[in-house]
Amino acid sequence: MHIYAMRKSPLRKSRSSGSDLVKVSFRVPAKEYEEMLFAVKAGKYSSLSELVRHALERLILEYRESFTRKSGRSSIA
């Protein structure tokens, strides 16, 4: 998977949720994309964006926990 974050404009508040969101563009293999669509169509997620945000949240949490165990620090953020 290749991820490219492009920030063309300043960080903006989302109209819908009020949180700060940055638009990110990335490419995934076709097979993974089909699996992502299946999860959305099955009702597990309301959109591809929700699925990706959830996956990133889990990955970041995993890295934080791993970093904390290895370094003895309380957090990377």
PDB file of N, CA and C in Angstrom:
ATOM      1  N   MET A   1       0.848  -1.161   0.000  1.00  0.00           N
ATOM      2  CA  MET A   1       0.000   0.000   0.000  1.00  0.00           C
ATOM      3  C   MET A   1       0.894   1.225   0.000  1.00  0.00           C
ATOM      4  N   HIS A   2       0.526   2.220  -0.809  1.00  0.00           N
ATOM      5  CA  HIS A   2       1.255   3.480  -0.883  1.00  0.00           C
ATOM      6  C   HIS A   2       0.346   4.582  -0.371  1.00  0.00           C
ATOM      7  N   ILE A   3       0.849   5.380   0.554  1.00  0.00           N
ATOM      8  CA  ILE A   3       0.049   6.468   1.107  1.00  0.00           C
ATOM      9  C   ILE A   3       0.766   7.777   0.849  1.00  0.00           C
ATOM     10  N   TYR A   4       0.031   8.731   0.298  1.00  0.00           N
ATOM     11  CA  TYR A   4       0.569  10.052   0.017  1.00  0.00           C
ATOM     12  C   TYR A   4      -0.336  11.070   0.686  1.00  0.00           C
ATOM     13  N   ALA A   5       0.200  11.821   1.625  1.00  0.00           N
ATOM     14  CA  ALA A   5      -0.594  12.868   2.268  1.00  0.00           C
ATOM     15  C   ALA A   5      -0.287  14.179   1.573  1.00  0.00           C
ATOM     16  N   MET A   6      -1.316  14.824   1.102  1.00  0.00           N
ATOM     17  CA  MET A   6      -1.137  16.082   0.402  1.00  0.00           C
ATOM     18  C   MET A   6      -1.974  17.132   1.109  1.00  0.00           C
ATOM     19  N   ARG A   7      -1.337  18.190   1.493  1.00  0.00           N
ATOM     20  CA  ARG A   7      -2.040  19.256   2.192  1.00  0.00           C
ATOM     21  C   ARG A   7      -1.963  20.506   1.332  1.00  0.00           C
ATOM     22  N   LYS A   8      -2.981  20.744   0.531  1.00  0.00           N
ATOM     23  CA  LYS A   8      -2.994  21.879  -0.373  1.00  0.00           C
ATOM     24  C   LYS A   8      -3.525  23.133   0.304  1.00  0.00           C
ATOM     25  N   SER A   9      -4.295  22.961   1.334  1.00  0.00           N
ATOM     26  CA  SER A   9      -4.872  24.102   2.020  1.00  0.00           C
ATOM     27  C   SER A   9      -4.686  23.924   3.521  1.00  0.00           C
ATOM     28  N   PRO A  10      -4.866  25.011   4.271  1.00  0.00           N
ATOM     29  CA  PRO A  10      -4.721  24.894   5.729  1.00  0.00           C
ATOM     30  C   PRO A  10      -5.706  23.881   6.298  1.00  0.00           C
ATOM     31  N   LEU A  11      -5.368  23.361   7.455  1.00  0.00           N
ATOM     32  CA  LEU A  11      -6.240  22.422   8.159  1.00  0.00           C
ATOM     33  C   LEU A  11      -7.586  23.090   8.397  1.00  0.00           C
ATOM     34  N   ARG A  12      -8.663  22.384   8.057  1.00  0.00           N
ATOM     35  CA  ARG A  12     -10.002  22.942   8.211  1.00  0.00           C
ATOM     36  C   ARG A  12     -10.834  22.064   9.124  1.00  0.00           C
ATOM     37  N   LYS A  13     -11.755  22.689   9.793  1.00  0.00           N
ATOM     38  CA  LYS A  13     -12.695  21.924  10.617  1.00  0.00           C
ATOM     39  C   LYS A  13     -13.732  21.295   9.705  1.00  0.00           C
ATOM     40  N   SER A  14     -14.042  20.059   9.975  1.00  0.00           N
ATOM     41  CA  SER A  14     -15.085  19.365   9.226  1.00  0.00           C
ATOM     42  C   SER A  14     -16.436  19.963   9.593  1.00  0.00           C
ATOM     43  N   ARG A  15     -17.266  20.193   8.601  1.00  0.00           N
ATOM     44  CA  ARG A  15     -18.597  20.744   8.866  1.00  0.00           C
ATOM     45  C   ARG A  15     -19.471  19.749   9.612  1.00  0.00           C
ATOM     46  N   SER A  16     -19.265  18.467   9.329  1.00  0.00           N
ATOM     47  CA  SER A  16     -20.162  17.466   9.908  1.00  0.00           C
ATOM     48  C   SER A  16     -19.821  17.104  11.345  1.00  0.00           C
ATOM     49  N   SER A  17     -18.555  16.941  11.656  1.00  0.00           N
ATOM     50  CA  SER A  17     -18.210  16.445  12.990  1.00  0.00           C
ATOM     51  C   SER A  17     -17.558  17.485  13.887  1.00  0.00           C
ATOM     52  N   GLY A  18     -17.091  18.600  13.314  1.00  0.00           N
ATOM     53  CA  GLY A  18     -16.435  19.612  14.108  1.00  0.00           C
ATOM     54  C   GLY A  18     -14.996  19.289  14.441  1.00  0.00           C
ATOM     55  N   SER A  19     -14.498  18.133  14.008  1.00  0.00           N
ATOM     56  CA  SER A  19     -13.112  17.770  14.301  1.00  0.00           C
ATOM     57  C   SER A  19     -12.209  18.174  13.147  1.00  0.00           C
ATOM     58  N   ASP A  20     -10.914  18.244  13.408  1.00  0.00           N
ATOM     59  CA  ASP A  20      -9.946  18.582  12.373  1.00  0.00           C
ATOM     60  C   ASP A  20      -9.672  17.356  11.523  1.00  0.00           C
ATOM     61  N   LEU A  21      -9.935  17.467  10.229  1.00  0.00           N
ATOM     62  CA  LEU A  21      -9.691  16.370   9.303  1.00  0.00           C
ATOM     63  C   LEU A  21      -8.828  16.871   8.162  1.00  0.00           C
ATOM     64  N   VAL A  22      -7.888  16.045   7.725  1.00  0.00           N
ATOM     65  CA  VAL A  22      -7.027  16.352   6.594  1.00  0.00           C
ATOM     66  C   VAL A  22      -7.357  15.358   5.503  1.00  0.00           C
ATOM     67  N   LYS A  23      -7.524  15.850   4.282  1.00  0.00           N
ATOM     68  CA  LYS A  23      -7.812  14.955   3.162  1.00  0.00           C
ATOM     69  C   LYS A  23      -6.524  14.266   2.748  1.00  0.00           C
ATOM     70  N   VAL A  24      -6.564  12.944   2.631  1.00  0.00           N
ATOM     71  CA  VAL A  24      -5.400  12.135   2.278  1.00  0.00           C
ATOM     72  C   VAL A  24      -5.766  11.278   1.075  1.00  0.00           C
ATOM     73  N   SER A  25      -4.840  11.186   0.136  1.00  0.00           N
ATOM     74  CA  SER A  25      -5.052  10.346  -1.042  1.00  0.00           C
ATOM     75  C   SER A  25      -4.054   9.202  -0.992  1.00  0.00           C
ATOM     76  N   PHE A  26      -4.508   7.974  -1.280  1.00  0.00           N
ATOM     77  CA  PHE A  26      -3.602   6.836  -1.253  1.00  0.00           C
ATOM     78  C   PHE A  26      -4.062   5.773  -2.230  1.00  0.00           C
ATOM     79  N   ARG A  27      -3.164   4.854  -2.550  1.00  0.00           N
ATOM     80  CA  ARG A  27      -3.455   3.755  -3.458  1.00  0.00           C
ATOM     81  C   ARG A  27      -3.336   2.441  -2.703  1.00  0.00           C
ATOM     82  N   VAL A  28      -4.224   1.507  -3.041  1.00  0.00           N
ATOM     83  CA  VAL A  28      -4.173   0.164  -2.462  1.00  0.00           C
ATOM     84  C   VAL A  28      -4.299  -0.843  -3.595  1.00  0.00           C
ATOM     85  N   PRO A  29      -3.795  -2.045  -3.392  1.00  0.00           N
ATOM     86  CA  PRO A  29      -3.983  -3.089  -4.403  1.00  0.00           C
ATOM     87  C   PRO A  29      -5.479  -3.347  -4.626  1.00  0.00           C
ATOM     88  N   ALA A  30      -5.833  -3.713  -5.853  1.00  0.00           N
ATOM     89  CA  ALA A  30      -7.237  -3.931  -6.219  1.00  0.00           C
ATOM     90  C   ALA A  30      -7.916  -4.941  -5.300  1.00  0.00           C
ATOM     91  N   LYS A  31      -7.212  -5.998  -4.938  1.00  0.00           N
ATOM     92  CA  LYS A  31      -7.804  -7.036  -4.069  1.00  0.00           C
ATOM     93  C   LYS A  31      -8.177  -6.451  -2.706  1.00  0.00           C
ATOM     94  N   GLU A  32      -7.296  -5.636  -2.132  1.00  0.00           N
ATOM     95  CA  GLU A  32      -7.598  -5.013  -0.838  1.00  0.00           C
ATOM     96  C   GLU A  32      -8.764  -4.038  -0.968  1.00  0.00           C
ATOM     97  N   TYR A  33      -8.813  -3.307  -2.081  1.00  0.00           N
ATOM     98  CA  TYR A  33      -9.911  -2.374  -2.315  1.00  0.00           C
ATOM     99  C   TYR A  33     -11.242  -3.124  -2.361  1.00  0.00           C
ATOM    100  N   GLU A  34     -11.271  -4.242  -3.059  1.00  0.00           N
ATOM    101  CA  GLU A  34     -12.492  -5.048  -3.139  1.00  0.00           C
ATOM    102  C   GLU A  34     -12.909  -5.539  -1.756  1.00  0.00           C
ATOM    103  N   GLU A  35     -11.942  -5.917  -0.932  1.00  0.00           N
ATOM    104  CA  GLU A  35     -12.249  -6.360   0.432  1.00  0.00           C
ATOM    105  C   GLU A  35     -12.796  -5.206   1.267  1.00  0.00           C
ATOM    106  N   MET A  36     -12.240  -4.016   1.051  1.00  0.00           N
ATOM    107  CA  MET A  36     -12.737  -2.835   1.753  1.00  0.00           C
ATOM    108  C   MET A  36     -14.185  -2.549   1.349  1.00  0.00           C
ATOM    109  N   LEU A  37     -14.467  -2.600   0.054  1.00  0.00           N
ATOM    110  CA  LEU A  37     -15.832  -2.377  -0.432  1.00  0.00           C
ATOM    111  C   LEU A  37     -16.792  -3.411   0.140  1.00  0.00           C
ATOM    112  N   PHE A  38     -16.343  -4.652   0.214  1.00  0.00           N
ATOM    113  CA  PHE A  38     -17.178  -5.722   0.774  1.00  0.00           C
ATOM    114  C   PHE A  38     -17.561  -5.399   2.220  1.00  0.00           C
ATOM    115  N   ALA A  39     -16.585  -4.934   3.009  1.00  0.00           N
ATOM    116  CA  ALA A  39     -16.857  -4.595   4.411  1.00  0.00           C
ATOM    117  C   ALA A  39     -17.879  -3.465   4.511  1.00  0.00           C
ATOM    118  N   VAL A  40     -17.786  -2.485   3.618  1.00  0.00           N
ATOM    119  CA  VAL A  40     -18.744  -1.373   3.619  1.00  0.00           C
ATOM    120  C   VAL A  40     -20.123  -1.870   3.188  1.00  0.00           C
ATOM    121  N   LYS A  41     -20.170  -2.633   2.102  1.00  0.00           N
ATOM    122  CA  LYS A  41     -21.455  -3.144   1.605  1.00  0.00           C
ATOM    123  C   LYS A  41     -22.120  -4.088   2.602  1.00  0.00           C
ATOM    124  N   ALA A  42     -21.316  -4.783   3.392  1.00  0.00           N
ATOM    125  CA  ALA A  42     -21.851  -5.692   4.409  1.00  0.00           C
ATOM    126  C   ALA A  42     -22.382  -4.933   5.624  1.00  0.00           C
ATOM    127  N   GLY A  43     -22.155  -3.613   5.653  1.00  0.00           N
ATOM    128  CA  GLY A  43     -22.674  -2.796   6.742  1.00  0.00           C
ATOM    129  C   GLY A  43     -21.749  -2.657   7.931  1.00  0.00           C
ATOM    130  N   LYS A  44     -20.538  -3.195   7.834  1.00  0.00           N
ATOM    131  CA  LYS A  44     -19.590  -3.075   8.947  1.00  0.00           C
ATOM    132  C   LYS A  44     -19.149  -1.618   9.128  1.00  0.00           C
ATOM    133  N   TYR A  45     -19.045  -0.878   8.029  1.00  0.00           N
ATOM    134  CA  TYR A  45     -18.666   0.540   8.043  1.00  0.00           C
ATOM    135  C   TYR A  45     -19.632   1.302   7.153  1.00  0.00           C
ATOM    136  N   SER A  46     -19.850   2.572   7.448  1.00  0.00           N
ATOM    137  CA  SER A  46     -20.775   3.370   6.647  1.00  0.00           C
ATOM    138  C   SER A  46     -20.138   3.889   5.365  1.00  0.00           C
ATOM    139  N   SER A  47     -18.794   3.908   5.320  1.00  0.00           N
ATOM    140  CA  SER A  47     -18.096   4.409   4.137  1.00  0.00           C
ATOM    141  C   SER A  47     -16.660   3.892   4.134  1.00  0.00           C
ATOM    142  N   LEU A  48     -16.014   4.023   2.986  1.00  0.00           N
ATOM    143  CA  LEU A  48     -14.592   3.668   2.915  1.00  0.00           C
ATOM    144  C   LEU A  48     -13.776   4.567   3.833  1.00  0.00           C
ATOM    145  N   SER A  49     -14.148   5.839   3.915  1.00  0.00           N
ATOM    146  CA  SER A  49     -13.428   6.766   4.794  1.00  0.00           C
ATOM    147  C   SER A  49     -13.480   6.308   6.243  1.00  0.00           C
ATOM    148  N   GLU A  50     -14.660   5.881   6.689  1.00  0.00           N
ATOM    149  CA  GLU A  50     -14.789   5.397   8.063  1.00  0.00           C
ATOM    150  C   GLU A  50     -13.911   4.170   8.288  1.00  0.00           C
ATOM    151  N   LEU A  51     -13.894   3.257   7.326  1.00  0.00           N
ATOM    152  CA  LEU A  51     -13.070   2.051   7.433  1.00  0.00           C
ATOM    153  C   LEU A  51     -11.589   2.420   7.562  1.00  0.00           C
ATOM    154  N   VAL A  52     -11.120   3.325   6.713  1.00  0.00           N
ATOM    155  CA  VAL A  52      -9.705   3.724   6.737  1.00  0.00           C
ATOM    156  C   VAL A  52      -9.374   4.440   8.042  1.00  0.00           C
ATOM    157  N   ARG A  53     -10.246   5.353   8.492  1.00  0.00           N
ATOM    158  CA  ARG A  53      -9.988   6.041   9.770  1.00  0.00           C
ATOM    159  C   ARG A  53      -9.896   5.043  10.919  1.00  0.00           C
ATOM    160  N   HIS A  54     -10.792   4.061  10.941  1.00  0.00           N
ATOM    161  CA  HIS A  54     -10.771   3.050  11.998  1.00  0.00           C
ATOM    162  C   HIS A  54      -9.478   2.237  11.945  1.00  0.00           C
ATOM    163  N   ALA A  55      -9.082   1.821  10.745  1.00  0.00           N
ATOM    164  CA  ALA A  55      -7.847   1.041  10.599  1.00  0.00           C
ATOM    165  C   ALA A  55      -6.635   1.853  11.060  1.00  0.00           C
ATOM    166  N   LEU A  56      -6.589   3.130  10.711  1.00  0.00           N
ATOM    167  CA  LEU A  56      -5.463   3.974  11.129  1.00  0.00           C
ATOM    168  C   LEU A  56      -5.458   4.187  12.635  1.00  0.00           C
ATOM    169  N   GLU A  57      -6.625   4.377  13.219  1.00  0.00           N
ATOM    170  CA  GLU A  57      -6.695   4.526  14.676  1.00  0.00           C
ATOM    171  C   GLU A  57      -6.118   3.300  15.371  1.00  0.00           C
ATOM    172  N   ARG A  58      -6.492   2.113  14.887  1.00  0.00           N
ATOM    173  CA  ARG A  58      -5.984   0.867  15.484  1.00  0.00           C
ATOM    174  C   ARG A  58      -4.477   0.741  15.299  1.00  0.00           C
ATOM    175  N   LEU A  59      -3.976   1.076  14.112  1.00  0.00           N
ATOM    176  CA  LEU A  59      -2.547   0.990  13.840  1.00  0.00           C
ATOM    177  C   LEU A  59      -1.762   1.958  14.721  1.00  0.00           C
ATOM    178  N   ILE A  60      -2.241   3.188  14.825  1.00  0.00           N
ATOM    179  CA  ILE A  60      -1.559   4.187  15.652  1.00  0.00           C
ATOM    180  C   ILE A  60      -1.565   3.765  17.114  1.00  0.00           C
ATOM    181  N   LEU A  61      -2.684   3.241  17.603  1.00  0.00           N
ATOM    182  CA  LEU A  61      -2.748   2.750  18.983  1.00  0.00           C
ATOM    183  C   LEU A  61      -1.737   1.631  19.201  1.00  0.00           C
ATOM    184  N   GLU A  62      -1.643   0.721  18.238  1.00  0.00           N
ATOM    185  CA  GLU A  62      -0.677  -0.381  18.327  1.00  0.00           C
ATOM    186  C   GLU A  62       0.756   0.151  18.395  1.00  0.00           C
ATOM    187  N   TYR A  63       1.080   1.134  17.556  1.00  0.00           N
ATOM    188  CA  TYR A  63       2.423   1.717  17.588  1.00  0.00           C
ATOM    189  C   TYR A  63       2.691   2.422  18.908  1.00  0.00           C
ATOM    190  N   ARG A  64       1.702   3.149  19.410  1.00  0.00           N
ATOM    191  CA  ARG A  64       1.878   3.836  20.695  1.00  0.00           C
ATOM    192  C   ARG A  64       2.167   2.840  21.803  1.00  0.00           C
ATOM    193  N   GLU A  65       1.389   1.773  21.846  1.00  0.00           N
ATOM    194  CA  GLU A  65       1.590   0.757  22.884  1.00  0.00           C
ATOM    195  C   GLU A  65       2.950   0.096  22.744  1.00  0.00           C
ATOM    196  N   SER A  66       3.361  -0.199  21.522  1.00  0.00           N
ATOM    197  CA  SER A  66       4.660  -0.817  21.276  1.00  0.00           C
ATOM    198  C   SER A  66       5.783   0.126  21.687  1.00  0.00           C
ATOM    199  N   PHE A  67       5.655   1.403  21.332  1.00  0.00           N
ATOM    200  CA  PHE A  67       6.669   2.396  21.663  1.00  0.00           C
ATOM    201  C   PHE A  67       6.779   2.561  23.173  1.00  0.00           C
ATOM    202  N   THR A  68       5.635   2.586  23.850  1.00  0.00           N
ATOM    203  CA  THR A  68       5.612   2.744  25.299  1.00  0.00           C
ATOM    204  C   THR A  68       6.313   1.577  25.989  1.00  0.00           C
ATOM    205  N   ARG A  69       6.034   0.351  25.532  1.00  0.00           N
ATOM    206  CA  ARG A  69       6.673  -0.824  26.134  1.00  0.00           C
ATOM    207  C   ARG A  69       8.181  -0.804  25.922  1.00  0.00           C
ATOM    208  N   LYS A  70       8.622  -0.416  24.738  1.00  0.00           N
ATOM    209  CA  LYS A  70      10.054  -0.454  24.419  1.00  0.00           C
ATOM    210  C   LYS A  70      10.835   0.666  25.085  1.00  0.00           C
ATOM    211  N   SER A  71      10.230   1.852  25.188  1.00  0.00           N
ATOM    212  CA  SER A  71      10.987   2.994  25.681  1.00  0.00           C
ATOM    213  C   SER A  71      10.688   3.354  27.124  1.00  0.00           C
ATOM    214  N   GLY A  72       9.597   2.850  27.654  1.00  0.00           N
ATOM    215  CA  GLY A  72       9.210   3.225  29.002  1.00  0.00           C
ATOM    216  C   GLY A  72       8.523   4.576  29.052  1.00  0.00           C
ATOM    217  N   ARG A  73       8.320   5.214  27.888  1.00  0.00           N
ATOM    218  CA  ARG A  73       7.627   6.501  27.833  1.00  0.00           C
ATOM    219  C   ARG A  73       6.128   6.277  27.930  1.00  0.00           C
ATOM    220  N   SER A  74       5.418   7.348  28.253  1.00  0.00           N
ATOM    221  CA  SER A  74       3.973   7.221  28.395  1.00  0.00           C
ATOM    222  C   SER A  74       3.237   7.335  27.071  1.00  0.00           C
ATOM    223  N   SER A  75       3.811   8.027  26.066  1.00  0.00           N
ATOM    224  CA  SER A  75       3.122   8.198  24.791  1.00  0.00           C
ATOM    225  C   SER A  75       4.067   8.803  23.768  1.00  0.00           C
ATOM    226  N   ILE A  76       3.735   8.625  22.467  1.00  0.00           N
ATOM    227  CA  ILE A  76       4.528   9.275  21.426  1.00  0.00           C
ATOM    228  C   ILE A  76       3.878  10.575  20.998  1.00  0.00           C
ATOM    229  N   ALA A  77       2.629  10.797  21.397  1.00  0.00           N
ATOM    230  CA  ALA A  77       1.918  12.018  20.984  1.00  0.00           C
ATOM    231  C   ALA A  77       1.855  12.998  22.127  1.00  0.00           C
TER     232      ALA A  77
END
